CSV table of C-alpha atoms in Angstrom, one decimal:
chain,number,residue,atom,x,y,z
S,1,UNK,CA,-16.3,-3.0,40.5
S,2,UNK,CA,-15.6,0.3,38.8
S,3,UNK,CA,-14.7,3.3,40.9
S,4,UNK,CA,-12.3,6.2,40.8
S,5,UNK,CA,-9.2,6.1,42.9
S,6,UNK,CA,-7.5,8.8,44.9
S,7,UNK,CA,-4.1,8.0,43.3
S,8,UNK,CA,-5.6,8.8,39.9
S,9,UNK,CA,-6.7,12.3,40.9
S,10,UNK,CA,-4.9,15.6,40.4
S,11,UNK,CA,-5.2,17.0,44.0
S,12,UNK,CA,-2.7,19.9,43.7
S,13,UNK,CA,-4.1,23.1,45.1
S,14,UNK,CA,-7.4,21.4,46.0
S,15,UNK,CA,-9.1,20.7,49.3
S,16,UNK,CA,-9.6,17.0,49.8
S,17,UNK,CA,-12.2,15.7,52.3
S,18,UNK,CA,-11.3,12.2,53.5
S,19,UNK,CA,-13.7,10.0,55.4
S,20,UNK,CA,-11.5,7.8,57.4
S,21,UNK,CA,-12.2,5.1,60.1
S,22,UNK,CA,-10.3,6.5,63.1
S,23,UNK,CA,-12.6,4.7,65.6
S,24,UNK,CA,-9.8,3.6,68.1
S,25,UNK,CA,-10.0,2.6,71.7
S,26,UNK,CA,-9.3,5.5,74.1
S,27,UNK,CA,-9.0,5.4,77.8
S,28,UNK,CA,-8.1,8.4,80.0
S,29,UNK,CA,-7.3,10.3,76.9
S,30,UNK,CA,-4.7,7.8,75.7
S,31,UNK,CA,-5.1,5.7,72.5
S,32,UNK,CA,-4.9,1.9,73.2
S,33,UNK,CA,-4.3,0.7,69.6
S,34,UNK,CA,-3.5,3.1,66.7
S,35,UNK,CA,-3.7,0.5,63.9
S,36,UNK,CA,-6.6,2.2,62.2
S,37,UNK,CA,-4.9,5.6,62.4
S,38,UNK,CA,-1.8,4.2,60.8
S,39,UNK,CA,-3.8,2.4,58.2
S,40,UNK,CA,-5.3,5.8,57.2
S,41,UNK,CA,-2.0,7.6,56.8
S,42,UNK,CA,-1.3,6.6,53.2
S,43,UNK,CA,-4.2,8.7,51.7
S,44,UNK,CA,-3.4,11.7,53.9
S,45,UNK,CA,0.2,11.6,53.0
S,46,UNK,CA,-0.6,11.2,49.3
S,47,UNK,CA,-2.7,14.4,49.4
S,48,UNK,CA,-0.1,16.4,51.4
S,49,UNK,CA,2.8,15.3,49.2
S,50,UNK,CA,0.9,16.2,46.1
S,51,UNK,CA,0.0,19.8,47.2
S,52,UNK,CA,-3.5,19.4,48.6
S,53,UNK,CA,-5.2,20.7,51.7
S,54,UNK,CA,-6.8,17.9,53.8
S,55,UNK,CA,-10.0,17.8,55.9
S,56,UNK,CA,-10.4,14.6,57.8
S,57,UNK,CA,-13.6,13.2,59.3
S,58,UNK,CA,-14.4,10.1,61.3
S,59,UNK,CA,-16.7,8.7,63.9
S,60,UNK,CA,-15.6,7.6,67.4
S,61,UNK,CA,-17.6,5.3,69.6
S,62,UNK,CA,-21.4,5.4,69.7
S,63,UNK,CA,-22.5,8.9,70.6
S,64,UNK,CA,-26.0,10.2,70.6
S,65,UNK,CA,-26.7,12.6,67.8
S,66,UNK,CA,-26.9,16.2,68.9
S,67,UNK,CA,-25.5,15.4,72.3
S,68,UNK,CA,-21.7,15.9,72.4
S,69,UNK,CA,-20.0,14.3,75.4
S,70,UNK,CA,-16.3,14.4,76.4
S,71,UNK,CA,-15.8,10.8,75.5
S,72,UNK,CA,-17.0,11.6,71.9
S,73,UNK,CA,-14.1,14.0,71.4
S,74,UNK,CA,-11.7,13.3,68.5
S,75,UNK,CA,-9.0,15.6,69.9
S,76,UNK,CA,-6.8,12.7,71.2
S,77,UNK,CA,-7.0,11.1,67.7
S,78,UNK,CA,-6.1,14.4,66.0
S,79,UNK,CA,-3.2,14.8,68.4
S,80,UNK,CA,-1.9,11.3,67.7
S,81,UNK,CA,-2.4,11.6,63.9
S,82,UNK,CA,-0.5,15.0,64.0
S,83,UNK,CA,2.4,13.4,65.9
S,84,UNK,CA,2.7,10.7,63.2
S,85,UNK,CA,2.5,13.3,60.4
S,86,UNK,CA,4.7,15.9,62.1
S,87,UNK,CA,1.9,18.4,62.0
S,88,UNK,CA,-0.6,20.2,64.2
S,89,UNK,CA,-4.0,18.9,63.4
S,90,UNK,CA,-6.8,21.1,64.9
S,91,UNK,CA,-10.3,19.8,65.4
S,92,UNK,CA,-13.2,21.9,64.1
S,93,UNK,CA,-16.4,21.6,66.2
S,94,UNK,CA,-18.2,24.5,64.6
S,95,UNK,CA,-17.4,23.6,61.0
S,96,UNK,CA,-21.0,24.2,59.8
S,97,UNK,CA,-20.9,27.8,61.1
S,98,UNK,CA,-17.2,28.5,60.4
S,99,UNK,CA,-16.0,26.2,57.6
S,100,UNK,CA,-12.3,25.3,57.9
S,101,UNK,CA,-10.1,26.6,55.1
S,102,UNK,CA,-6.8,24.7,55.4
S,103,UNK,CA,-4.0,25.6,53.1
S,104,UNK,CA,-2.0,23.1,50.9
S,105,UNK,CA,0.1,20.9,53.3
S,106,UNK,CA,-2.3,21.5,56.2
S,107,UNK,CA,-4.7,19.0,57.9
S,108,UNK,CA,-7.9,19.8,59.8
S,109,UNK,CA,-10.2,17.3,61.5
S,110,UNK,CA,-13.9,17.7,61.8
S,111,UNK,CA,-15.4,16.7,65.2
S,112,UNK,CA,-17.0,13.2,65.5
S,113,UNK,CA,-19.5,12.9,62.6
S,114,UNK,CA,-21.9,10.7,64.6
S,115,UNK,CA,-22.7,13.7,66.8
S,116,UNK,CA,-24.1,15.5,63.8
S,117,UNK,CA,-27.9,15.3,63.5
S,118,UNK,CA,-28.9,13.3,60.4
S,119,UNK,CA,-25.6,11.4,60.1
S,120,UNK,CA,-27.0,7.9,60.7
S,121,UNK,CA,-30.1,8.6,58.5
S,122,UNK,CA,-28.0,9.7,55.6
S,123,UNK,CA,-29.5,13.2,55.6
S,124,UNK,CA,-29.0,14.8,52.2
S,125,UNK,CA,-28.6,18.4,53.6
S,126,UNK,CA,-25.8,17.2,56.0
S,127,UNK,CA,-24.2,15.4,53.1
S,128,UNK,CA,-24.3,18.7,51.1
S,129,UNK,CA,-22.8,20.6,54.0
S,130,UNK,CA,-19.8,18.1,54.1
S,131,UNK,CA,-19.5,18.3,50.3
S,132,UNK,CA,-19.4,22.1,50.4
S,133,UNK,CA,-16.0,21.9,52.2
S,134,UNK,CA,-14.1,20.2,49.4
S,135,UNK,CA,-13.2,19.9,45.8
S,136,UNK,CA,-12.7,16.1,46.1
S,137,UNK,CA,-14.4,13.6,48.5
S,138,UNK,CA,-12.5,10.5,49.4
S,139,UNK,CA,-14.0,7.5,51.2
S,140,UNK,CA,-11.2,5.6,52.9
S,141,UNK,CA,-13.3,4.0,55.6
S,142,UNK,CA,-13.8,0.3,54.6
S,143,UNK,CA,-14.8,-0.6,58.1
S,144,UNK,CA,-18.0,1.5,57.8
S,145,UNK,CA,-18.6,1.1,54.1
S,146,UNK,CA,-21.6,-1.2,54.8
S,147,UNK,CA,-23.5,1.7,56.4
S,148,UNK,CA,-25.6,4.2,54.5
S,149,UNK,CA,-24.7,7.4,56.5
S,150,UNK,CA,-24.2,11.0,55.5
S,151,UNK,CA,-20.4,11.0,55.7
S,152,UNK,CA,-20.3,8.0,53.5
S,153,UNK,CA,-23.1,8.2,51.0
S,154,UNK,CA,-24.9,11.6,50.9
S,155,UNK,CA,-21.6,13.5,50.8
S,156,UNK,CA,-20.4,11.3,47.9
S,157,UNK,CA,-23.5,12.1,46.0
S,158,UNK,CA,-23.1,15.8,46.5
S,159,UNK,CA,-19.3,16.4,46.2
S,160,UNK,CA,-17.8,17.8,43.0
S,161,UNK,CA,-15.8,14.5,42.7
S,162,UNK,CA,-15.8,11.3,44.7
S,163,UNK,CA,-13.3,8.5,44.8
S,164,UNK,CA,-11.8,5.6,46.9
S,165,UNK,CA,-8.9,6.2,49.1
S,166,UNK,CA,-5.8,4.1,49.1
S,167,UNK,CA,-6.9,1.8,52.0
S,168,UNK,CA,-10.5,1.4,50.6
S,169,UNK,CA,-9.2,0.6,47.1
S,170,UNK,CA,-6.7,-2.0,48.5
S,171,UNK,CA,-9.5,-3.6,50.5
S,172,UNK,CA,-11.8,-3.9,47.5
S,173,UNK,CA,-9.1,-5.1,45.2
S,174,UNK,CA,-8.1,-7.8,47.7
S,175,UNK,CA,-11.6,-8.9,48.3
S,176,UNK,CA,-12.4,-8.9,44.6
S,177,UNK,CA,-9.4,-11.0,44.0
S,178,UNK,CA,-10.4,-13.5,46.6
S,179,UNK,CA,-14.0,-13.9,45.7
S,180,UNK,CA,-14.6,-12.6,42.1
S,181,UNK,CA,-11.6,-14.3,40.3
S,182,UNK,CA,-10.0,-16.7,42.8
S,183,UNK,CA,-7.2,-19.1,42.2
S,184,UNK,CA,-8.6,-22.6,42.9
S,185,UNK,CA,-9.2,-24.4,45.2
S,186,UNK,CA,-11.0,-21.6,47.1
S,187,UNK,CA,-11.3,-22.4,50.8
S,188,UNK,CA,-13.3,-20.4,53.2
S,189,UNK,CA,-13.0,-20.6,57.0
S,190,UNK,CA,-16.0,-19.3,58.9
S,191,UNK,CA,-16.0,-19.7,62.6
S,192,UNK,CA,-17.7,-18.1,65.6
S,193,UNK,CA,-20.2,-18.8,68.3
S,194,UNK,CA,-23.4,-18.8,66.4
S,195,UNK,CA,-24.7,-20.1,63.0
S,196,UNK,CA,-27.6,-17.6,63.2
S,197,UNK,CA,-25.2,-14.6,62.8
S,198,UNK,CA,-23.4,-16.2,59.8
S,199,UNK,CA,-26.0,-18.4,58.2
S,200,UNK,CA,-26.4,-16.1,55.2
S,201,UNK,CA,-22.6,-15.9,54.8
S,202,UNK,CA,-22.4,-19.7,54.9
S,203,UNK,CA,-25.1,-20.1,52.3
S,204,UNK,CA,-23.5,-17.5,50.0
S,205,UNK,CA,-20.0,-19.0,50.3
S,206,UNK,CA,-21.4,-22.5,49.7
S,207,UNK,CA,-22.2,-21.3,46.2
S,208,UNK,CA,-18.7,-20.0,45.6
S,209,UNK,CA,-16.1,-22.1,47.5
S,210,UNK,CA,-14.6,-25.5,47.0
S,211,UNK,CA,-14.2,-26.3,50.7
S,212,UNK,CA,-16.0,-24.6,53.6
S,213,UNK,CA,-14.3,-25.0,57.0
S,214,UNK,CA,-16.4,-24.2,60.0
S,215,UNK,CA,-15.3,-23.8,63.6
S,216,UNK,CA,-16.3,-22.9,67.1
S,217,UNK,CA,-20.0,-23.0,68.0
S,218,UNK,CA,-20.8,-23.1,64.3
S,219,UNK,CA,-18.9,-26.4,63.9
S,220,UNK,CA,-20.8,-27.8,67.0
S,221,UNK,CA,-24.1,-27.1,65.3
S,222,UNK,CA,-22.9,-28.8,62.1
S,223,UNK,CA,-21.7,-31.8,64.2
S,224,UNK,CA,-25.2,-31.9,65.8
S,225,UNK,CA,-26.8,-31.8,62.4
S,226,UNK,CA,-24.6,-34.8,61.4
S,227,UNK,CA,-25.9,-36.8,64.3
S,228,UNK,CA,-22.7,-36.5,66.4
S,229,UNK,CA,-22.7,-36.0,70.2
S,230,UNK,CA,-21.6,-32.5,71.3
S,231,UNK,CA,-22.3,-32.8,75.1
S,232,UNK,CA,-22.7,-29.5,76.8
S,233,UNK,CA,-21.1,-27.5,74.0
S,234,UNK,CA,-22.2,-24.2,72.6
S,235,UNK,CA,-24.6,-24.8,69.7
S,236,UNK,CA,-27.9,-23.8,68.1
S,237,UNK,CA,-30.1,-26.9,68.0
S,238,UNK,CA,-32.9,-25.1,66.2
S,239,UNK,CA,-30.6,-24.4,63.3
S,240,UNK,CA,-29.4,-27.9,62.7
S,241,UNK,CA,-31.5,-28.3,59.6
S,242,UNK,CA,-30.0,-25.1,58.1
S,243,UNK,CA,-26.5,-26.4,58.8
S,244,UNK,CA,-27.4,-29.7,57.2
S,245,UNK,CA,-28.7,-27.9,54.1
S,246,UNK,CA,-25.4,-26.0,53.8
S,247,UNK,CA,-23.4,-29.3,54.0
S,248,UNK,CA,-25.7,-30.9,51.4
S,249,UNK,CA,-25.3,-27.9,49.1
S,250,UNK,CA,-21.5,-28.3,49.3
S,251,UNK,CA,-21.7,-32.1,48.8
S,252,UNK,CA,-23.9,-31.7,45.7
S,253,UNK,CA,-21.2,-29.6,44.0
S,254,UNK,CA,-18.4,-32.0,44.9
S,255,UNK,CA,-17.1,-29.9,47.8
S,256,UNK,CA,-17.3,-30.5,51.5
S,257,UNK,CA,-17.8,-29.0,55.0
S,258,UNK,CA,-15.0,-31.1,56.7
S,259,UNK,CA,-16.0,-32.2,60.2
S,260,UNK,CA,-13.6,-32.7,63.0
S,261,UNK,CA,-12.7,-36.4,63.8
S,262,UNK,CA,-11.3,-35.5,67.2
S,263,UNK,CA,-11.8,-32.6,69.6
S,264,UNK,CA,-10.4,-31.1,72.8
S,265,UNK,CA,-12.9,-31.0,75.6
S,266,UNK,CA,-13.3,-29.6,79.1
S,267,UNK,CA,-15.9,-29.8,81.8
S,268,UNK,CA,-15.8,-26.0,82.4
S,269,UNK,CA,-15.2,-23.0,80.3
S,270,UNK,CA,-12.0,-21.7,81.9
S,271,UNK,CA,-8.3,-21.0,81.0
S,272,UNK,CA,-7.2,-23.5,83.6
S,273,UNK,CA,-9.8,-26.2,82.8
S,274,UNK,CA,-8.4,-29.7,82.3
S,275,UNK,CA,-8.2,-30.4,78.6
S,276,UNK,CA,-8.9,-33.8,77.2
S,277,UNK,CA,-8.5,-34.9,73.6
S,278,UNK,CA,-11.0,-37.5,72.4
S,279,UNK,CA,-12.8,-38.8,69.3
S,280,UNK,CA,-16.0,-36.9,68.5
S,281,UNK,CA,-18.0,-40.1,69.0
S,282,UNK,CA,-16.7,-40.3,72.6
S,283,UNK,CA,-17.8,-36.8,73.7
S,284,UNK,CA,-19.7,-37.1,77.0
S,285,UNK,CA,-22.9,-35.4,78.0
S,286,UNK,CA,-21.0,-33.0,80.4
S,287,UNK,CA,-18.2,-32.2,77.9
S,288,UNK,CA,-17.7,-28.8,76.3
S,289,UNK,CA,-15.9,-28.9,72.9
S,290,UNK,CA,-13.4,-26.0,73.1
S,291,UNK,CA,-11.0,-26.8,70.2
S,292,UNK,CA,-10.4,-29.3,67.4
S,293,UNK,CA,-8.1,-32.2,68.1
S,294,UNK,CA,-4.6,-32.9,66.5
S,295,UNK,CA,-5.9,-35.2,63.8
S,296,UNK,CA,-8.5,-32.7,62.7
S,297,UNK,CA,-6.0,-29.9,62.8
S,298,UNK,CA,-3.6,-31.9,60.7
S,299,UNK,CA,-6.2,-32.7,58.0
S,300,UNK,CA,-7.3,-29.1,57.8
S,301,UNK,CA,-3.7,-27.9,57.6
S,302,UNK,CA,-3.1,-30.3,54.6
S,303,UNK,CA,-6.2,-29.0,52.9
S,304,UNK,CA,-5.1,-25.4,53.4
S,305,UNK,CA,-1.6,-26.0,52.1
S,306,UNK,CA,-3.1,-27.0,48.8
S,307,UNK,CA,-5.5,-24.1,48.5
S,308,UNK,CA,-5.2,-21.4,45.8
S,309,UNK,CA,-7.2,-18.8,47.7
S,310,UNK,CA,-8.1,-18.7,51.4
S,311,UNK,CA,-10.7,-16.5,53.0
S,312,UNK,CA,-10.5,-16.6,56.8
S,313,UNK,CA,-13.0,-15.3,59.3
S,314,UNK,CA,-12.8,-16.7,62.8
S,315,UNK,CA,-10.7,-19.1,65.0
S,316,UNK,CA,-11.6,-22.8,65.2
S,317,UNK,CA,-11.2,-22.9,69.0
S,318,UNK,CA,-11.1,-20.9,72.2
S,319,UNK,CA,-7.6,-19.6,71.2
S,320,UNK,CA,-7.5,-17.1,74.0
S,321,UNK,CA,-7.0,-20.0,76.4
S,322,UNK,CA,-3.6,-21.6,75.6
S,323,UNK,CA,-4.9,-25.1,76.4
S,324,UNK,CA,-7.5,-24.7,73.6
S,325,UNK,CA,-5.4,-22.7,71.1
S,326,UNK,CA,-3.5,-25.5,69.3
S,327,UNK,CA,-6.1,-26.1,66.6
S,328,UNK,CA,-6.2,-22.4,65.6
S,329,UNK,CA,-2.4,-22.3,65.8
S,330,UNK,CA,-1.9,-25.2,63.5
S,331,UNK,CA,-4.5,-23.8,61.0
S,332,UNK,CA,-2.9,-20.3,61.2
S,333,UNK,CA,0.6,-21.7,60.4
S,334,UNK,CA,-0.8,-23.7,57.5
S,335,UNK,CA,-2.3,-20.6,56.0
S,336,UNK,CA,1.0,-18.8,56.5
S,337,UNK,CA,2.9,-21.6,54.8
S,338,UNK,CA,0.4,-22.0,51.9
S,339,UNK,CA,1.1,-20.6,48.5
S,340,UNK,CA,-2.5,-19.4,48.4
S,341,UNK,CA,-3.6,-15.8,48.2
S,342,UNK,CA,-5.0,-15.3,51.8
S,343,UNK,CA,-7.3,-12.7,53.1
S,344,UNK,CA,-8.3,-12.5,56.8
S,345,UNK,CA,-10.8,-10.3,58.6
S,346,UNK,CA,-12.8,-9.9,61.8
S,347,UNK,CA,-11.6,-8.9,65.3
S,348,UNK,CA,-11.0,-12.5,66.7
S,349,UNK,CA,-9.2,-13.5,63.5
S,350,UNK,CA,-6.8,-10.5,63.7
S,351,UNK,CA,-6.2,-11.3,67.4
S,352,UNK,CA,-5.3,-14.9,66.5
S,353,UNK,CA,-3.0,-13.6,63.7
S,354,UNK,CA,-1.2,-11.4,66.2
S,355,UNK,CA,-1.0,-14.1,68.9
S,356,UNK,CA,0.7,-16.5,66.5
S,357,UNK,CA,2.9,-13.9,64.8
S,358,UNK,CA,1.9,-14.6,61.2
S,359,UNK,CA,0.7,-11.1,60.1
S,360,UNK,CA,3.5,-10.8,57.5
S,361,UNK,CA,2.6,-14.1,55.9
S,362,UNK,CA,-1.1,-13.3,55.3
S,363,UNK,CA,-1.6,-11.8,51.8
S,364,UNK,CA,-4.1,-9.2,53.0
S,365,UNK,CA,-5.5,-8.4,56.4
S,366,UNK,CA,-8.8,-6.5,56.2
S,367,UNK,CA,-9.5,-3.6,58.5
S,368,UNK,CA,-13.3,-4.2,58.3
S,369,UNK,CA,-15.5,-6.3,60.6
S,370,UNK,CA,-19.1,-5.9,59.5
S,371,UNK,CA,-18.1,-4.7,56.1
S,372,UNK,CA,-15.8,-7.7,55.5
S,373,UNK,CA,-18.7,-10.1,56.4
S,374,UNK,CA,-21.2,-8.3,54.3
S,375,UNK,CA,-18.9,-8.4,51.3
S,376,UNK,CA,-18.5,-12.1,51.8
S,377,UNK,CA,-22.3,-12.4,51.8
S,378,UNK,CA,-22.3,-10.8,48.4
S,379,UNK,CA,-24.1,-7.7,49.7
S,380,UNK,CA,-23.7,-4.3,48.1
S,381,UNK,CA,-21.9,-1.9,50.4
S,382,UNK,CA,-23.6,1.5,50.3
S,383,UNK,CA,-20.4,3.4,50.7
S,384,UNK,CA,-18.9,1.6,47.7
S,385,UNK,CA,-22.1,1.6,45.5
S,386,UNK,CA,-22.2,5.4,45.5
S,387,UNK,CA,-18.6,5.6,44.3
S,388,UNK,CA,-19.4,3.2,41.5
S,389,UNK,CA,-22.4,5.3,40.6
S,390,UNK,CA,-20.3,8.5,40.6
S,391,UNK,CA,-17.8,6.7,38.3
S,392,UNK,CA,-20.5,5.6,36.0
S,393,UNK,CA,-19.8,2.0,36.9
């Protein structure tokens, strides 16, 4: 990938428009988790420290275009960002009629971009209106880079200059390292409730990786495809053939989709359900598989410790329930102990990392959910493709 980076630009005396991902949970005007805000600080500070004026824009929630509601207001985000920067950050709601003109060292935030008519359809005129505010446009929103929207694509096409912010560049560098030129063996972990939502990812990764670990409902579908009993477990019986095809693709290239030998079952899906460890062959008709067993966890851990690169998306069990968290814990600690370059993404994965306290031992934690998955699929991300185009890459 070839794109310009913010850190390569001379921003002194210029107005820099940064598209960040500041979509944070807000309840009663208070921010529940400011991780995304803090992740966006590096680009803002770089611009301020190098003599630029900054205009920030972001989406928040899922507003209806043209219909601003109180819950769509970015004011709490601007206030929190300002407190972190030690600045007052005003929010401009009428920026199209009265364009903000911040001075070097100042930050202004545009109101929620998804309230603007034409945002989701990547309207060219809206993109031009954004671009008219700045000398340099910066995309620093990896979490939305898979969307073709005006604040991500049309503006980048129209701006005098367009580049990747510090966060976006770091994401792309880490993902590129993991998938384009990985240290071998390359091991991917793809887990979740449904094969249907990740079938294209599984197929794509099967062409690239040396070992493909599946977990959760996805693993149950693979067990079913292998003729193993899964009882009353979550699975997609109509996709057993597709799961079998992925396993066969891996086997044909000398890799594998390692299947659990033992599992942890319960009769009900509940935190206080009685947990029973048993061999896969002994799963009863009324059992629900909620985690992998200790033997399976140990074998996966051994495999992960020998990896050169690990891509992790999804826990292998219902880790939110302590009785069914052990498989994910063992796997997480093996990743933390491995010499491999490890990259992790997705909400459940990040929650598991936080629960087991290994954040500082993962090489790179992605801020993107959908964008992370689409990159794994090998899809071109519109927000990145336009930066490559502008760079002549």
